[in-house]
Short mmCIF file of C-alpha atoms in Angstrom, two decimals:
data_model
loop_
_atom_site.label_atom_id
_atom_site.label_comp_id
_atom_site.label_asym_id
_atom_site.label_seq_id
_atom_site.Cartn_x
_atom_site.Cartn_y
_atom_site.Cartn_z
CA MET A 1 -17.36 -44.42 -12.70
CA THR A 2 -19.30 -45.90 -9.82
CA PHE A 3 -18.50 -46.12 -6.15
CA VAL A 4 -16.71 -49.44 -5.43
CA ASP A 5 -18.54 -51.00 -8.40
CA ASP A 6 -21.74 -51.18 -6.36
CA ARG A 7 -20.28 -54.10 -4.43
CA ALA A 8 -20.88 -52.74 -0.89
CA VAL A 9 -24.28 -52.73 0.78
CA ILE A 10 -25.70 -51.96 4.20
CA THR A 11 -27.35 -54.94 5.85
CA GLY A 12 -28.09 -53.92 9.42
CA ILE A 13 -28.22 -51.04 11.88
CA GLY A 14 -28.35 -50.69 15.63
CA GLN A 15 -28.46 -47.95 18.21
CA SER A 16 -27.94 -48.05 21.96
CA GLN A 17 -29.95 -46.28 24.58
CA ILE A 18 -29.57 -42.54 23.92
CA GLY A 19 -29.83 -39.84 26.53
CA ARG A 20 -28.38 -37.12 28.66
CA ARG A 21 -26.12 -38.27 31.48
CA ILE A 22 -27.36 -41.85 31.54
CA GLY A 23 -24.26 -42.91 33.43
CA ARG A 24 -23.01 -45.59 31.07
CA THR A 25 -19.58 -45.87 29.52
CA GLY A 26 -18.88 -45.39 25.85
CA ILE A 27 -17.76 -49.01 25.52
CA ASP A 28 -20.97 -50.28 27.08
CA LEU A 29 -22.97 -48.20 24.62
CA ALA A 30 -20.86 -49.33 21.65
CA LEU A 31 -21.39 -52.97 22.55
CA GLU A 32 -25.15 -52.49 22.88
CA ALA A 33 -25.40 -50.80 19.47
CA SER A 34 -23.16 -53.44 17.89
CA GLU A 35 -25.21 -56.33 19.26
CA ARG A 36 -28.38 -54.77 17.91
CA ALA A 37 -26.88 -54.14 14.47
CA VAL A 38 -25.55 -57.68 14.12
CA GLU A 39 -28.90 -59.07 15.22
CA HIS A 40 -30.81 -56.68 12.96
CA ALA A 41 -28.82 -57.87 9.96
CA GLY A 42 -29.42 -61.51 10.82
CA LEU A 43 -25.73 -62.17 11.40
CA SER A 44 -23.74 -63.50 14.31
CA PHE A 45 -20.47 -62.12 15.65
CA ASP A 46 -18.73 -65.08 14.01
CA ASP A 47 -19.65 -63.49 10.67
CA ILE A 48 -18.04 -60.15 11.49
CA ASP A 49 -14.55 -60.04 10.02
CA GLY A 50 -14.02 -56.30 9.85
CA VAL A 51 -14.41 -53.38 12.25
CA ALA A 52 -14.34 -49.68 11.47
CA SER A 53 -14.85 -46.69 13.73
CA TYR A 54 -14.44 -42.96 14.05
CA PRO A 55 -12.25 -41.50 15.45
CA GLY A 56 -10.21 -44.28 17.04
CA PRO A 57 -7.82 -43.92 19.95
CA VAL A 58 -7.11 -40.22 19.64
CA ASN A 59 -6.28 -38.17 22.67
CA ALA A 60 -9.57 -36.44 23.31
CA GLU A 61 -11.31 -35.59 26.53
CA GLY A 62 -14.91 -35.33 27.48
CA GLY A 63 -16.39 -38.57 26.15
CA PHE A 64 -15.62 -37.83 22.50
CA VAL A 65 -14.09 -41.29 22.02
CA GLY A 66 -16.52 -43.79 23.47
CA ALA A 67 -14.75 -46.92 22.30
CA THR A 68 -12.05 -47.98 19.86
CA THR A 69 -12.15 -50.80 17.34
CA HIS A 70 -9.95 -52.83 19.67
CA ASP A 71 -12.31 -52.32 22.59
CA VAL A 72 -15.13 -53.86 20.58
CA ARG A 73 -12.95 -56.58 19.04
CA ASP A 74 -11.65 -57.58 22.46
CA ALA A 75 -15.03 -57.50 24.17
CA PHE A 76 -16.62 -59.86 21.69
CA GLY A 77 -13.53 -61.91 20.84
CA LEU A 78 -13.80 -60.98 17.17
CA LYS A 79 -11.41 -62.54 14.70
CA THR A 80 -11.10 -59.84 12.07
CA ARG A 81 -9.33 -59.73 8.76
CA TRP A 82 -9.46 -55.94 8.55
CA HIS A 83 -10.01 -52.99 10.84
CA VAL A 84 -9.55 -49.27 10.64
CA SER A 85 -10.25 -46.08 12.53
CA GLY A 86 -9.04 -42.57 12.22
CA VAL A 87 -9.73 -38.94 12.82
CA GLU A 88 -8.01 -37.94 9.58
CA THR A 89 -10.94 -38.94 7.44
CA SER A 90 -13.67 -37.30 5.43
CA GLY A 91 -16.33 -36.43 7.90
CA GLN A 92 -17.27 -38.89 10.61
CA ILE A 93 -18.42 -41.42 8.03
CA GLY A 94 -15.10 -41.48 6.22
CA THR A 95 -14.10 -44.80 7.75
CA LEU A 96 -17.44 -46.18 6.60
CA LEU A 97 -16.45 -45.44 3.03
CA ASP A 98 -13.20 -47.28 3.77
CA ALA A 99 -15.26 -50.22 5.00
CA ALA A 100 -17.21 -50.23 1.73
CA ALA A 101 -13.94 -50.29 -0.18
CA ALA A 102 -12.65 -53.09 2.04
CA VAL A 103 -15.60 -55.38 1.36
CA ALA A 104 -15.59 -54.49 -2.32
CA SER A 105 -11.95 -55.49 -2.62
CA GLY A 106 -12.33 -58.72 -0.71
CA ARG A 107 -10.51 -57.70 2.44
CA ALA A 108 -13.57 -58.35 4.58
CA THR A 109 -17.11 -59.67 4.18
CA HIS A 110 -19.14 -58.07 6.95
CA VAL A 111 -17.73 -54.94 8.63
CA LEU A 112 -19.11 -53.64 11.89
CA CYS A 113 -18.87 -49.82 11.78
CA PHE A 114 -19.62 -47.83 14.90
CA ARG A 115 -19.43 -44.45 16.60
CA SER A 116 -19.87 -44.15 20.34
CA VAL A 117 -20.02 -41.02 22.47
CA TRP A 118 -20.69 -40.48 26.16
CA GLU A 119 -20.15 -36.75 26.26
CA ALA A 120 -23.09 -35.96 28.50
CA THR A 121 -22.01 -38.35 31.24
CA ALA A 122 -18.32 -37.59 30.86
CA GLN A 123 -18.87 -33.87 31.11
CA ALA A 124 -21.21 -34.18 34.05
CA SER A 125 -18.63 -36.25 35.90
CA GLY A 126 -16.02 -33.57 35.40
CA ARG A 127 -13.87 -35.45 32.93
CA ALA A 128 -14.04 -32.79 30.27
CA ALA A 129 -10.82 -30.87 30.06
CA ALA A 130 -11.54 -27.31 30.94
CA LEU A 131 -10.18 -25.34 28.02
CA THR A 132 -8.13 -23.21 30.31
CA GLY A 133 -7.10 -26.08 32.52
CA LYS A 134 -5.20 -29.16 31.54
CA MET A 135 -3.76 -27.97 28.27
CA ALA A 136 -0.94 -25.61 29.12
CA ARG A 137 -0.35 -24.52 25.53
CA ALA A 138 -2.46 -24.61 22.41
CA SER A 139 -0.88 -26.98 19.92
CA GLY A 140 -1.68 -28.78 16.72
CA HIS A 141 -4.83 -27.55 15.04
CA SER A 142 -5.58 -25.30 18.02
CA GLU A 143 -2.34 -23.35 17.87
CA PHE A 144 -3.70 -20.62 15.62
CA ARG A 145 -7.16 -20.35 17.15
CA LEU A 146 -7.18 -20.70 20.92
CA PRO A 147 -4.79 -17.80 21.59
CA PHE A 148 -7.36 -15.53 19.97
CA GLY A 149 -10.27 -16.71 22.05
CA ALA A 150 -11.60 -18.84 19.18
CA ALA A 151 -12.30 -21.79 21.39
CA SER A 152 -15.28 -23.53 19.88
CA PRO A 153 -16.48 -24.75 16.52
CA ALA A 154 -19.30 -22.29 17.17
CA ASN A 155 -16.73 -19.55 16.67
CA TRP A 156 -15.17 -21.02 13.54
CA ILE A 157 -18.50 -21.88 11.94
CA GLY A 158 -20.05 -18.62 13.11
CA MET A 159 -17.52 -16.80 10.93
CA TYR A 160 -18.49 -18.84 7.89
CA ALA A 161 -22.17 -18.24 8.58
CA GLN A 162 -21.60 -14.50 8.99
CA ARG A 163 -19.79 -14.22 5.67
CA TYR A 164 -22.48 -16.21 3.86
CA MET A 165 -25.20 -14.04 5.38
CA HIS A 166 -23.25 -10.96 4.32
CA GLU A 167 -22.90 -12.22 0.74
CA PHE A 168 -26.33 -13.67 0.14
CA GLY A 169 -28.69 -12.15 2.68
CA LEU A 170 -29.46 -15.38 4.53
CA THR A 171 -31.21 -14.48 7.80
CA ARG A 172 -31.37 -16.01 11.27
CA GLU A 173 -35.12 -16.44 10.76
CA GLN A 174 -34.50 -18.57 7.69
CA ILE A 175 -32.01 -20.77 9.52
CA GLY A 176 -34.50 -20.93 12.37
CA LYS A 177 -37.08 -22.52 10.09
CA LEU A 178 -34.72 -25.40 9.53
CA VAL A 179 -34.07 -25.76 13.27
CA ILE A 180 -37.80 -25.68 14.04
CA ASN A 181 -38.43 -28.31 11.37
CA GLY A 182 -35.94 -30.59 13.07
CA ARG A 183 -37.60 -30.07 16.44
CA ARG A 184 -41.01 -30.81 14.96
CA ASN A 185 -39.69 -34.10 13.61
CA ALA A 186 -38.00 -34.91 16.91
CA GLY A 187 -41.41 -34.71 18.55
CA LEU A 188 -42.25 -37.89 16.66
CA ASN A 189 -38.98 -39.61 17.60
CA PRO A 190 -39.19 -41.38 20.96
CA ASN A 191 -35.38 -41.48 21.18
CA ALA A 192 -34.85 -37.75 20.63
CA ILE A 193 -33.40 -35.68 23.47
CA TYR A 194 -35.54 -32.57 22.97
CA ARG A 195 -39.09 -33.18 21.76
CA ASP A 196 -41.08 -30.13 22.85
CA PRO A 197 -42.19 -27.89 19.98
CA MET A 198 -40.06 -24.83 19.35
CA THR A 199 -41.40 -21.48 18.11
CA MET A 200 -39.53 -18.82 16.18
CA ASP A 201 -39.63 -16.68 19.31
CA ASP A 202 -37.97 -19.50 21.25
CA TYR A 203 -35.32 -19.77 18.58
CA LEU A 204 -34.58 -16.08 18.21
CA GLY A 205 -34.88 -15.43 21.94
CA ALA A 206 -32.34 -18.01 23.02
CA ARG A 207 -29.03 -16.69 24.23
CA LEU A 208 -26.38 -16.05 21.63
CA ILE A 209 -23.30 -18.23 21.60
CA SER A 210 -21.28 -16.79 18.73
CA TRP A 211 -23.13 -14.47 16.40
CA PRO A 212 -24.96 -15.42 14.24
CA LEU A 213 -25.22 -18.74 16.08
CA GLY A 214 -27.46 -18.98 19.13
CA LEU A 215 -28.05 -21.76 21.61
CA TYR A 216 -30.43 -23.68 19.36
CA ASP A 217 -27.98 -23.57 16.45
CA CYS A 218 -25.64 -25.78 18.46
CA ASP A 219 -26.21 -29.51 18.88
CA VAL A 220 -26.70 -31.22 22.20
CA PRO A 221 -24.05 -33.46 23.83
CA CYS A 222 -25.46 -36.85 24.69
CA ASP A 223 -24.59 -40.46 25.41
CA GLY A 224 -25.24 -43.02 22.71
CA ALA A 225 -23.76 -45.28 20.08
CA THR A 226 -24.68 -46.18 16.54
CA ALA A 227 -23.58 -49.24 14.57
CA ILE A 228 -23.93 -50.02 10.88
CA ILE A 229 -23.06 -53.27 9.11
CA VAL A 230 -21.44 -52.92 5.69
CA SER A 231 -21.41 -56.17 3.73
CA ARG A 232 -20.11 -57.47 0.45
CA ARG A 233 -23.05 -57.64 -1.90
CA GLU A 234 -22.62 -61.36 -2.62
CA ALA A 235 -22.81 -62.08 1.11
CA SER A 236 -26.01 -60.14 1.68
CA THR A 237 -28.57 -62.60 0.35
CA GLY A 238 -30.63 -64.52 2.85
CA LEU A 239 -30.14 -62.00 5.64
CA ASN A 240 -32.95 -60.22 7.49
CA ASN A 241 -33.19 -57.09 5.35
CA SER A 242 -33.15 -56.33 1.70
CA PRO A 243 -29.74 -54.67 1.34
CA LEU A 244 -29.35 -50.93 0.93
CA ALA A 245 -26.97 -50.15 -1.89
CA ILE A 246 -24.26 -47.54 -1.41
CA GLU A 247 -25.09 -46.00 -4.75
CA ALA A 248 -22.51 -43.24 -4.57
CA ALA A 249 -20.15 -41.59 -2.15
CA GLY A 250 -17.88 -38.58 -1.98
CA ALA A 251 -14.95 -37.76 0.27
CA SER A 252 -12.98 -35.10 -1.56
CA LEU A 253 -11.13 -32.23 0.04
CA ALA A 254 -9.89 -29.79 -2.58
CA GLU A 255 -8.13 -27.29 -0.35
CA ARG A 256 -5.94 -27.06 2.75
CA HIS A 257 -7.28 -28.68 5.89
CA THR A 258 -7.93 -25.45 7.76
CA TRP A 259 -10.95 -23.56 8.98
CA ASP A 260 -9.99 -20.18 7.58
CA GLN A 261 -8.01 -20.51 4.32
CA ARG A 262 -10.66 -21.82 1.95
CA ALA A 263 -10.68 -19.63 -1.16
CA ASP A 264 -14.45 -19.14 -1.03
CA LEU A 265 -15.64 -18.70 2.53
CA THR A 266 -19.25 -19.25 1.43
CA THR A 267 -18.52 -22.91 0.68
CA MET A 268 -17.02 -25.75 2.69
CA ALA A 269 -15.54 -29.19 2.03
CA SER A 270 -19.17 -30.31 1.75
CA HIS A 271 -19.07 -28.91 -1.77
CA ASP A 272 -15.95 -30.89 -2.68
CA ALA A 273 -17.38 -34.11 -1.27
CA ALA A 274 -20.75 -33.64 -2.97
CA ASP A 275 -19.18 -32.83 -6.33
CA SER A 276 -17.15 -36.03 -6.26
CA MET A 277 -20.17 -38.04 -5.11
CA TRP A 278 -22.26 -37.00 -8.10
CA GLU A 279 -19.43 -38.12 -10.37
CA THR A 280 -19.99 -41.72 -9.22
CA THR A 281 -23.67 -42.02 -10.16
CA LYS A 282 -26.12 -41.36 -12.93
CA LEU A 283 -28.63 -40.15 -10.36
CA THR A 284 -29.18 -36.42 -9.89
CA PRO A 285 -30.32 -34.27 -6.97
CA GLY A 286 -33.86 -34.50 -8.35
CA ASP A 287 -33.86 -38.27 -7.74
CA VAL A 288 -33.31 -37.90 -4.00
CA ASP A 289 -36.41 -38.69 -1.91
CA PHE A 290 -35.13 -37.34 1.42
CA ALA A 291 -31.93 -36.19 3.06
CA THR A 292 -30.22 -36.53 6.41
CA LEU A 293 -27.78 -33.64 6.70
CA TYR A 294 -25.30 -32.93 9.44
CA ASP A 295 -26.29 -30.23 11.89
CA GLY A 296 -23.61 -30.15 14.51
CA PHE A 297 -24.37 -26.51 13.88
CA SER A 298 -27.45 -25.43 11.95
CA TYR A 299 -25.41 -23.56 9.35
CA LEU A 300 -23.69 -26.79 8.29
CA THR A 301 -27.03 -28.14 7.07
CA THR A 302 -27.54 -25.12 4.86
CA GLN A 303 -24.15 -25.85 3.32
CA TRP A 304 -25.16 -29.44 2.57
CA ILE A 305 -28.44 -28.33 0.99
CA GLU A 306 -26.47 -26.23 -1.47
CA ALA A 307 -23.53 -28.58 -1.89
CA LEU A 308 -25.74 -31.52 -2.78
CA GLY A 309 -27.52 -29.43 -5.38
CA PHE A 310 -30.94 -29.10 -3.78
CA CYS A 311 -30.74 -25.40 -4.53
CA GLU A 312 -28.35 -23.06 -6.26
CA HIS A 313 -25.36 -21.64 -4.44
CA GLY A 314 -26.46 -18.51 -2.64
CA LYS A 315 -30.14 -19.45 -2.64
CA VAL A 316 -30.52 -21.54 0.49
CA GLY A 317 -32.42 -18.75 2.21
CA GLN A 318 -35.17 -18.95 -0.39
CA PHE A 319 -35.10 -22.75 -0.11
CA LEU A 320 -35.63 -22.51 3.64
CA ASP A 321 -38.56 -20.14 3.20
CA GLU A 322 -40.43 -22.95 1.44
CA GLU A 323 -40.98 -24.88 4.65
CA ASP A 324 -43.51 -27.29 3.17
CA ARG A 325 -40.82 -28.56 0.87
CA TYR A 326 -38.65 -30.12 3.58
CA ARG A 327 -41.27 -31.20 6.11
CA LEU A 328 -41.93 -34.90 6.66
CA ASP A 329 -44.71 -34.83 4.09
CA GLY A 330 -42.79 -32.61 1.69
CA GLU A 331 -40.98 -33.17 -1.54
CA LEU A 332 -37.58 -33.44 0.17
CA PRO A 333 -37.91 -34.20 3.90
CA ILE A 334 -34.78 -33.23 5.87
CA ASN A 335 -33.69 -34.91 9.09
CA PRO A 336 -36.83 -36.90 9.95
CA HIS A 337 -35.35 -37.87 13.34
CA GLY A 338 -34.67 -34.29 14.39
CA GLY A 339 -30.95 -34.14 13.69
CA GLN A 340 -28.30 -33.59 16.30
CA LEU A 341 -29.84 -30.26 17.33
CA SER A 342 -32.84 -32.07 18.81
CA ALA A 343 -32.08 -35.81 18.80
CA GLY A 344 -28.57 -35.59 20.24
CA ARG A 345 -25.01 -35.45 19.03
CA LEU A 346 -24.44 -39.02 17.92
CA HIS A 347 -21.80 -37.39 15.82
CA GLY A 348 -22.45 -38.19 12.23
CA TYR A 349 -23.43 -41.81 12.33
CA GLY A 350 -26.92 -40.89 13.52
CA PHE A 351 -27.73 -39.39 10.12
CA LEU A 352 -26.69 -42.54 8.29
CA HIS A 353 -28.70 -44.60 10.77
CA GLU A 354 -31.80 -42.50 10.16
CA ALA A 355 -31.45 -42.80 6.39
CA CYS A 356 -31.45 -46.60 6.77
CA VAL A 357 -34.40 -46.50 9.19
CA GLN A 358 -36.46 -44.59 6.66
CA LEU A 359 -35.45 -46.71 3.66
CA TRP A 360 -36.38 -49.86 5.59
CA ARG A 361 -39.64 -48.18 6.68
CA GLU A 362 -38.86 -48.64 10.35
CA GLY A 363 -39.52 -45.01 11.26
CA GLY A 364 -42.73 -45.50 13.23
CA ASP A 365 -44.51 -42.20 13.84
CA ARG A 366 -41.82 -40.28 11.98
CA GLN A 367 -41.80 -42.52 8.91
CA ILE A 368 -41.91 -40.44 5.75
CA ALA A 369 -45.34 -41.00 4.22
CA LYS A 370 -44.32 -41.26 0.59
CA ASP A 371 -42.44 -44.22 -0.80
CA VAL A 372 -38.74 -43.55 -0.40
CA GLU A 373 -36.05 -45.21 -2.44
CA ILE A 374 -33.08 -42.81 -2.56
CA ALA A 375 -31.54 -41.08 0.47
CA ALA A 376 -28.77 -38.49 0.52
CA VAL A 377 -26.56 -38.41 3.60
CA GLY A 378 -24.16 -35.53 4.22
CA ILE A 379 -21.84 -35.61 7.23
CA GLY A 380 -19.38 -33.05 8.52
CA GLY A 381 -18.52 -29.44 7.88
CA GLY A 382 -15.67 -26.99 7.58
CA PRO A 383 -12.67 -28.87 6.16
CA GLU A 384 -14.11 -32.35 6.84
CA ALA A 385 -17.01 -33.77 4.90
CA GLY A 386 -18.25 -37.02 3.45
CA CYS A 387 -21.51 -37.95 1.79
CA MET A 388 -23.37 -40.95 0.43
CA LEU A 389 -26.37 -41.84 -1.64
CA LEU A 390 -28.22 -44.92 -0.44
CA ARG A 391 -30.61 -46.85 -2.62
CA ARG A 392 -33.28 -49.30 -1.45
CA GLU A 393 -33.56 -52.35 -3.64
CA GLY A 394 -36.78 -54.33 -3.60
CA MET B 1 -4.37 -21.48 33.72
CA SER B 2 -1.69 -21.20 31.13
CA ASN B 3 -0.22 -17.94 32.38
CA GLN B 4 -0.92 -14.87 34.45
CA SER B 5 -3.06 -13.25 31.79
CA GLY B 6 -5.51 -16.10 31.50
CA ARG B 7 -4.71 -16.40 27.82
CA MET B 8 -4.34 -19.77 26.18
CA LEU B 9 -0.90 -19.28 24.71
CA PRO B 10 0.39 -21.18 21.69
CA GLU B 11 2.98 -23.92 21.73
CA VAL B 12 5.74 -22.36 19.68
CA THR B 13 7.15 -24.68 17.00
CA ALA B 14 10.08 -24.35 14.62
CA GLU B 15 7.67 -23.31 11.89
CA SER B 16 5.62 -20.91 13.98
CA ARG B 17 8.35 -19.29 16.07
CA ASP B 18 8.68 -16.19 13.89
CA PHE B 19 4.93 -15.71 13.72
CA TRP B 20 4.60 -15.77 17.48
CA THR B 21 7.68 -13.70 18.34
CA GLY B 22 7.92 -11.16 15.51
CA GLY B 23 5.71 -8.82 17.48
CA PHE B 24 8.52 -8.17 19.95
CA GLU B 25 10.12 -6.27 17.06
CA ASP B 26 6.73 -5.02 15.89
CA GLU B 27 6.84 -7.25 12.82
CA LEU B 28 4.06 -9.47 11.54
CA ARG B 29 6.04 -12.40 10.15
CA ILE B 30 4.19 -14.67 7.77
CA TYR B 31 5.56 -17.60 5.79
CA ARG B 32 6.28 -16.85 2.18
CA CYS B 33 7.44 -18.88 -0.79
CA ARG B 34 10.74 -17.64 -2.14
CA ALA B 35 10.02 -19.24 -5.51
CA CYS B 36 6.54 -17.99 -6.40
CA ARG B 37 6.39 -15.26 -3.72
CA GLY B 38 3.02 -16.44 -2.44
CA TRP B 39 2.24 -15.94 1.24
CA ILE B 40 1.28 -18.97 3.35
CA HIS B 41 -0.56 -19.21 6.65
CA PRO B 42 -0.61 -21.19 8.90
CA PRO B 43 3.10 -21.85 8.30
CA VAL B 44 3.93 -25.16 6.65
CA GLY B 45 7.11 -26.56 5.15
CA ALA B 46 6.25 -26.23 1.48
CA CYS B 47 4.34 -23.95 -0.82
CA TRP B 48 0.94 -25.39 -1.60
CA ARG B 49 0.83 -23.29 -4.77
CA CYS B 50 4.11 -24.23 -6.51
CA HIS B 51 5.41 -27.05 -4.25
CA SER B 52 8.70 -25.28 -3.56
CA ARG B 53 10.19 -26.11 -0.20
CA ASP B 54 12.07 -22.84 -0.15
CA VAL B 55 9.69 -21.17 2.27
CA GLY B 56 10.18 -19.11 5.39
CA PRO B 57 9.02 -16.09 7.34
CA GLU B 58 8.99 -12.60 5.87
CA VAL B 59 7.66 -9.35 7.24
CA ALA B 60 4.12 -8.64 6.06
CA SER B 61 2.49 -5.25 5.99
CA GLY B 62 0.47 -5.84 9.13
CA THR B 63 -2.65 -4.45 7.54
CA GLY B 64 -5.67 -6.25 6.24
CA LYS B 65 -9.43 -6.38 5.98
CA VAL B 66 -12.09 -8.28 7.86
CA ALA B 67 -13.15 -11.23 5.68
CA ALA B 68 -15.55 -12.71 8.23
CA TYR B 69 -16.23 -12.31 11.92
CA THR B 70 -18.24 -13.61 14.82
CA VAL B 71 -19.19 -11.89 18.04
CA ASN B 72 -18.59 -14.43 20.75
CA HIS B 73 -21.05 -14.23 23.66
CA HIS B 74 -19.99 -17.29 25.63
CA GLN B 75 -17.39 -17.24 28.38
CA TRP B 76 -14.60 -19.59 27.31
CA PHE B 77 -11.50 -17.96 28.82
CA PRO B 78 -11.05 -15.66 31.81
CA ALA B 79 -8.98 -13.29 29.69
CA PHE B 80 -11.67 -12.95 27.06
CA PRO B 81 -14.81 -11.61 28.72
CA PRO B 82 -17.74 -11.70 26.28
CA PRO B 83 -18.74 -10.17 24.04
CA TYR B 84 -15.59 -10.11 21.94
CA VAL B 85 -14.93 -10.29 18.22
CA ILE B 86 -13.07 -13.11 16.48
CA ALA B 87 -12.31 -12.38 12.86
CA ALA B 88 -10.75 -13.90 9.81
CA VAL B 89 -8.52 -11.09 8.58
CA GLU B 90 -7.33 -11.20 4.99
CA LEU B 91 -3.89 -9.73 4.53
CA ASP B 92 -3.45 -6.74 2.25
CA ASP B 93 -0.30 -8.52 1.06
CA GLN B 94 -2.40 -11.35 -0.39
CA PRO B 95 -6.13 -11.35 0.33
CA ASP B 96 -6.61 -15.11 0.10
CA VAL B 97 -4.25 -15.54 3.05
CA ARG B 98 -6.10 -15.05 6.31
CA LEU B 99 -5.41 -15.02 10.00
CA THR B 100 -7.94 -16.04 12.56
CA THR B 101 -7.47 -13.35 15.17
CA CYS B 102 -9.09 -11.25 17.82
CA LEU B 103 -10.31 -7.73 17.06
CA VAL B 104 -9.56 -5.24 19.80
CA GLU B 105 -10.13 -1.53 20.42
CA CYS B 106 -13.38 -1.77 18.47
CA ASP B 107 -17.13 -1.48 18.95
CA VAL B 108 -18.39 -5.05 18.64
CA ASP B 109 -21.54 -3.82 16.93
CA ALA B 110 -19.68 -1.79 14.32
CA VAL B 111 -17.56 -4.54 12.80
CA GLU B 112 -18.26 -5.34 9.18
CA VAL B 113 -16.85 -7.33 6.30
CA GLY B 114 -14.25 -5.27 4.43
CA MET B 115 -13.33 -3.15 7.45
CA ALA B 116 -9.67 -2.09 7.35
CA VAL B 117 -7.64 -3.33 10.30
CA GLU B 118 -4.02 -3.24 11.44
CA VAL B 119 -1.99 -5.52 13.66
CA VAL B 120 -1.39 -4.71 17.31
CA PHE B 121 0.66 -7.11 19.39
CA ASP B 122 -0.52 -8.50 22.71
CA LYS B 123 2.70 -9.51 24.48
CA GLN B 124 2.38 -12.32 26.97
CA ASP B 125 5.34 -14.26 28.34
CA ASP B 126 7.41 -15.47 25.37
CA VAL B 127 4.90 -14.68 22.63
CA ALA B 128 3.38 -11.60 21.03
CA LEU B 129 -0.10 -12.43 19.81
CA PRO B 130 -1.04 -10.58 16.61
CA PHE B 131 -4.41 -9.04 17.38
CA PHE B 132 -5.96 -6.49 15.03
CA ARG B 133 -7.73 -3.17 15.54
CA PRO B 134 -9.64 -0.93 13.18
CA VAL B 135 -7.59 1.55 11.18
CA THR B 136 -8.86 4.88 12.42
CA LYS B 137 -7.16 7.38 10.15
#
């Protein structure tokens, strides 16, 4: 079995201005990223016949939904044959896997996929719903958490992290090494939000948010948009870039969609998604040249490292102790751009973007020195996860 | 503010009504499958184990163990001054069924995985929130 018969490829990427409180709307940022991606691919908007986005027009406050597929379609007058968005998907890149399936099955030829956020500006302008304010009652997925003071993903993920640490002896210092690695890489990324070096004392000394997670275990809200063009393989010749194959992908969720009922609290949906991804390829974890792994919270990255098979379950602490292994010049560089903890919460798509940057050798100062051909991308955490293997051809 | 207490209270639904109001009779009511007898939480209209739709609330023991916890240090709600403990409590009735809840009447530094806890209801307006406290005996 292969993922969509290897018929979907990535042909272009684009990112908007990224920053804290830059005072631009989410739609404006989405359009900027989209224009850059279409241009980067060597396409025109007349070629775009599909649009995909996360999360779509859901009722969310605080700049979480920068733009919908219709916003972008309407702004550019796109005539599309297919579009999709949705929050009920496998990690933030779930709709991107749908886009790959759409081009593979002939429903579209070139799909513009994007994610736009303007959380920093929205929150600064007071548009974030205070948790105790607008919402009179906790409903939906919040019904069984907010009444107990479990307000933030930091709380829900903190519980997972605590149980893992209890079972396997993972320490805050070991997680800190991963965070510091990301910050070191961000220092080479001109678009990163936080670029100053971080020491272990900085990390351990920062205020606690929800034990064992401290301030630097939590990503940074920002404004920015990312766009990716997914094309049918046959339509990718003659464009600007040699296409990046979507070698494999995984989107499985094997258990209930909750944050607290998973049978094994030391795993997450990342494990389900990764298992199903490896079923669609002959490649193995040892073939991966580098990885971009979601770090909305630092602990989620440790889950991806294990889920994707870069170390045995229960051994991520030992993996993290071998810092040389995952530095930019190491055997398996992780998050060359700095991840969301340092480069900003572009919310999933940023990791896919960085994987493409590196495979196309457009990384500038942060370009991985060795030749890279295979990238692993893992997005999401808790009950929502999706992952991909990208392969450079030529 | 959702109510006088500063709590964020739940929106009570047909499925969750017994869970949120059982505490007024000092009962922890959890969904249970009448076919395979498995407990289910959060409540949902079918049994994920055996697919029976014959499910509904029953009275659980009200005791459990801490499966995981976090000590929250950030101020999110006026009624929850930090630090406070949020825990996933596994029910003694069926350990793979857990409640996310708040631990009260406890030393935040003394909480540990496996600690025995019992339900204590925090009554606010029309709901009784099932919090848990350490079993002291």
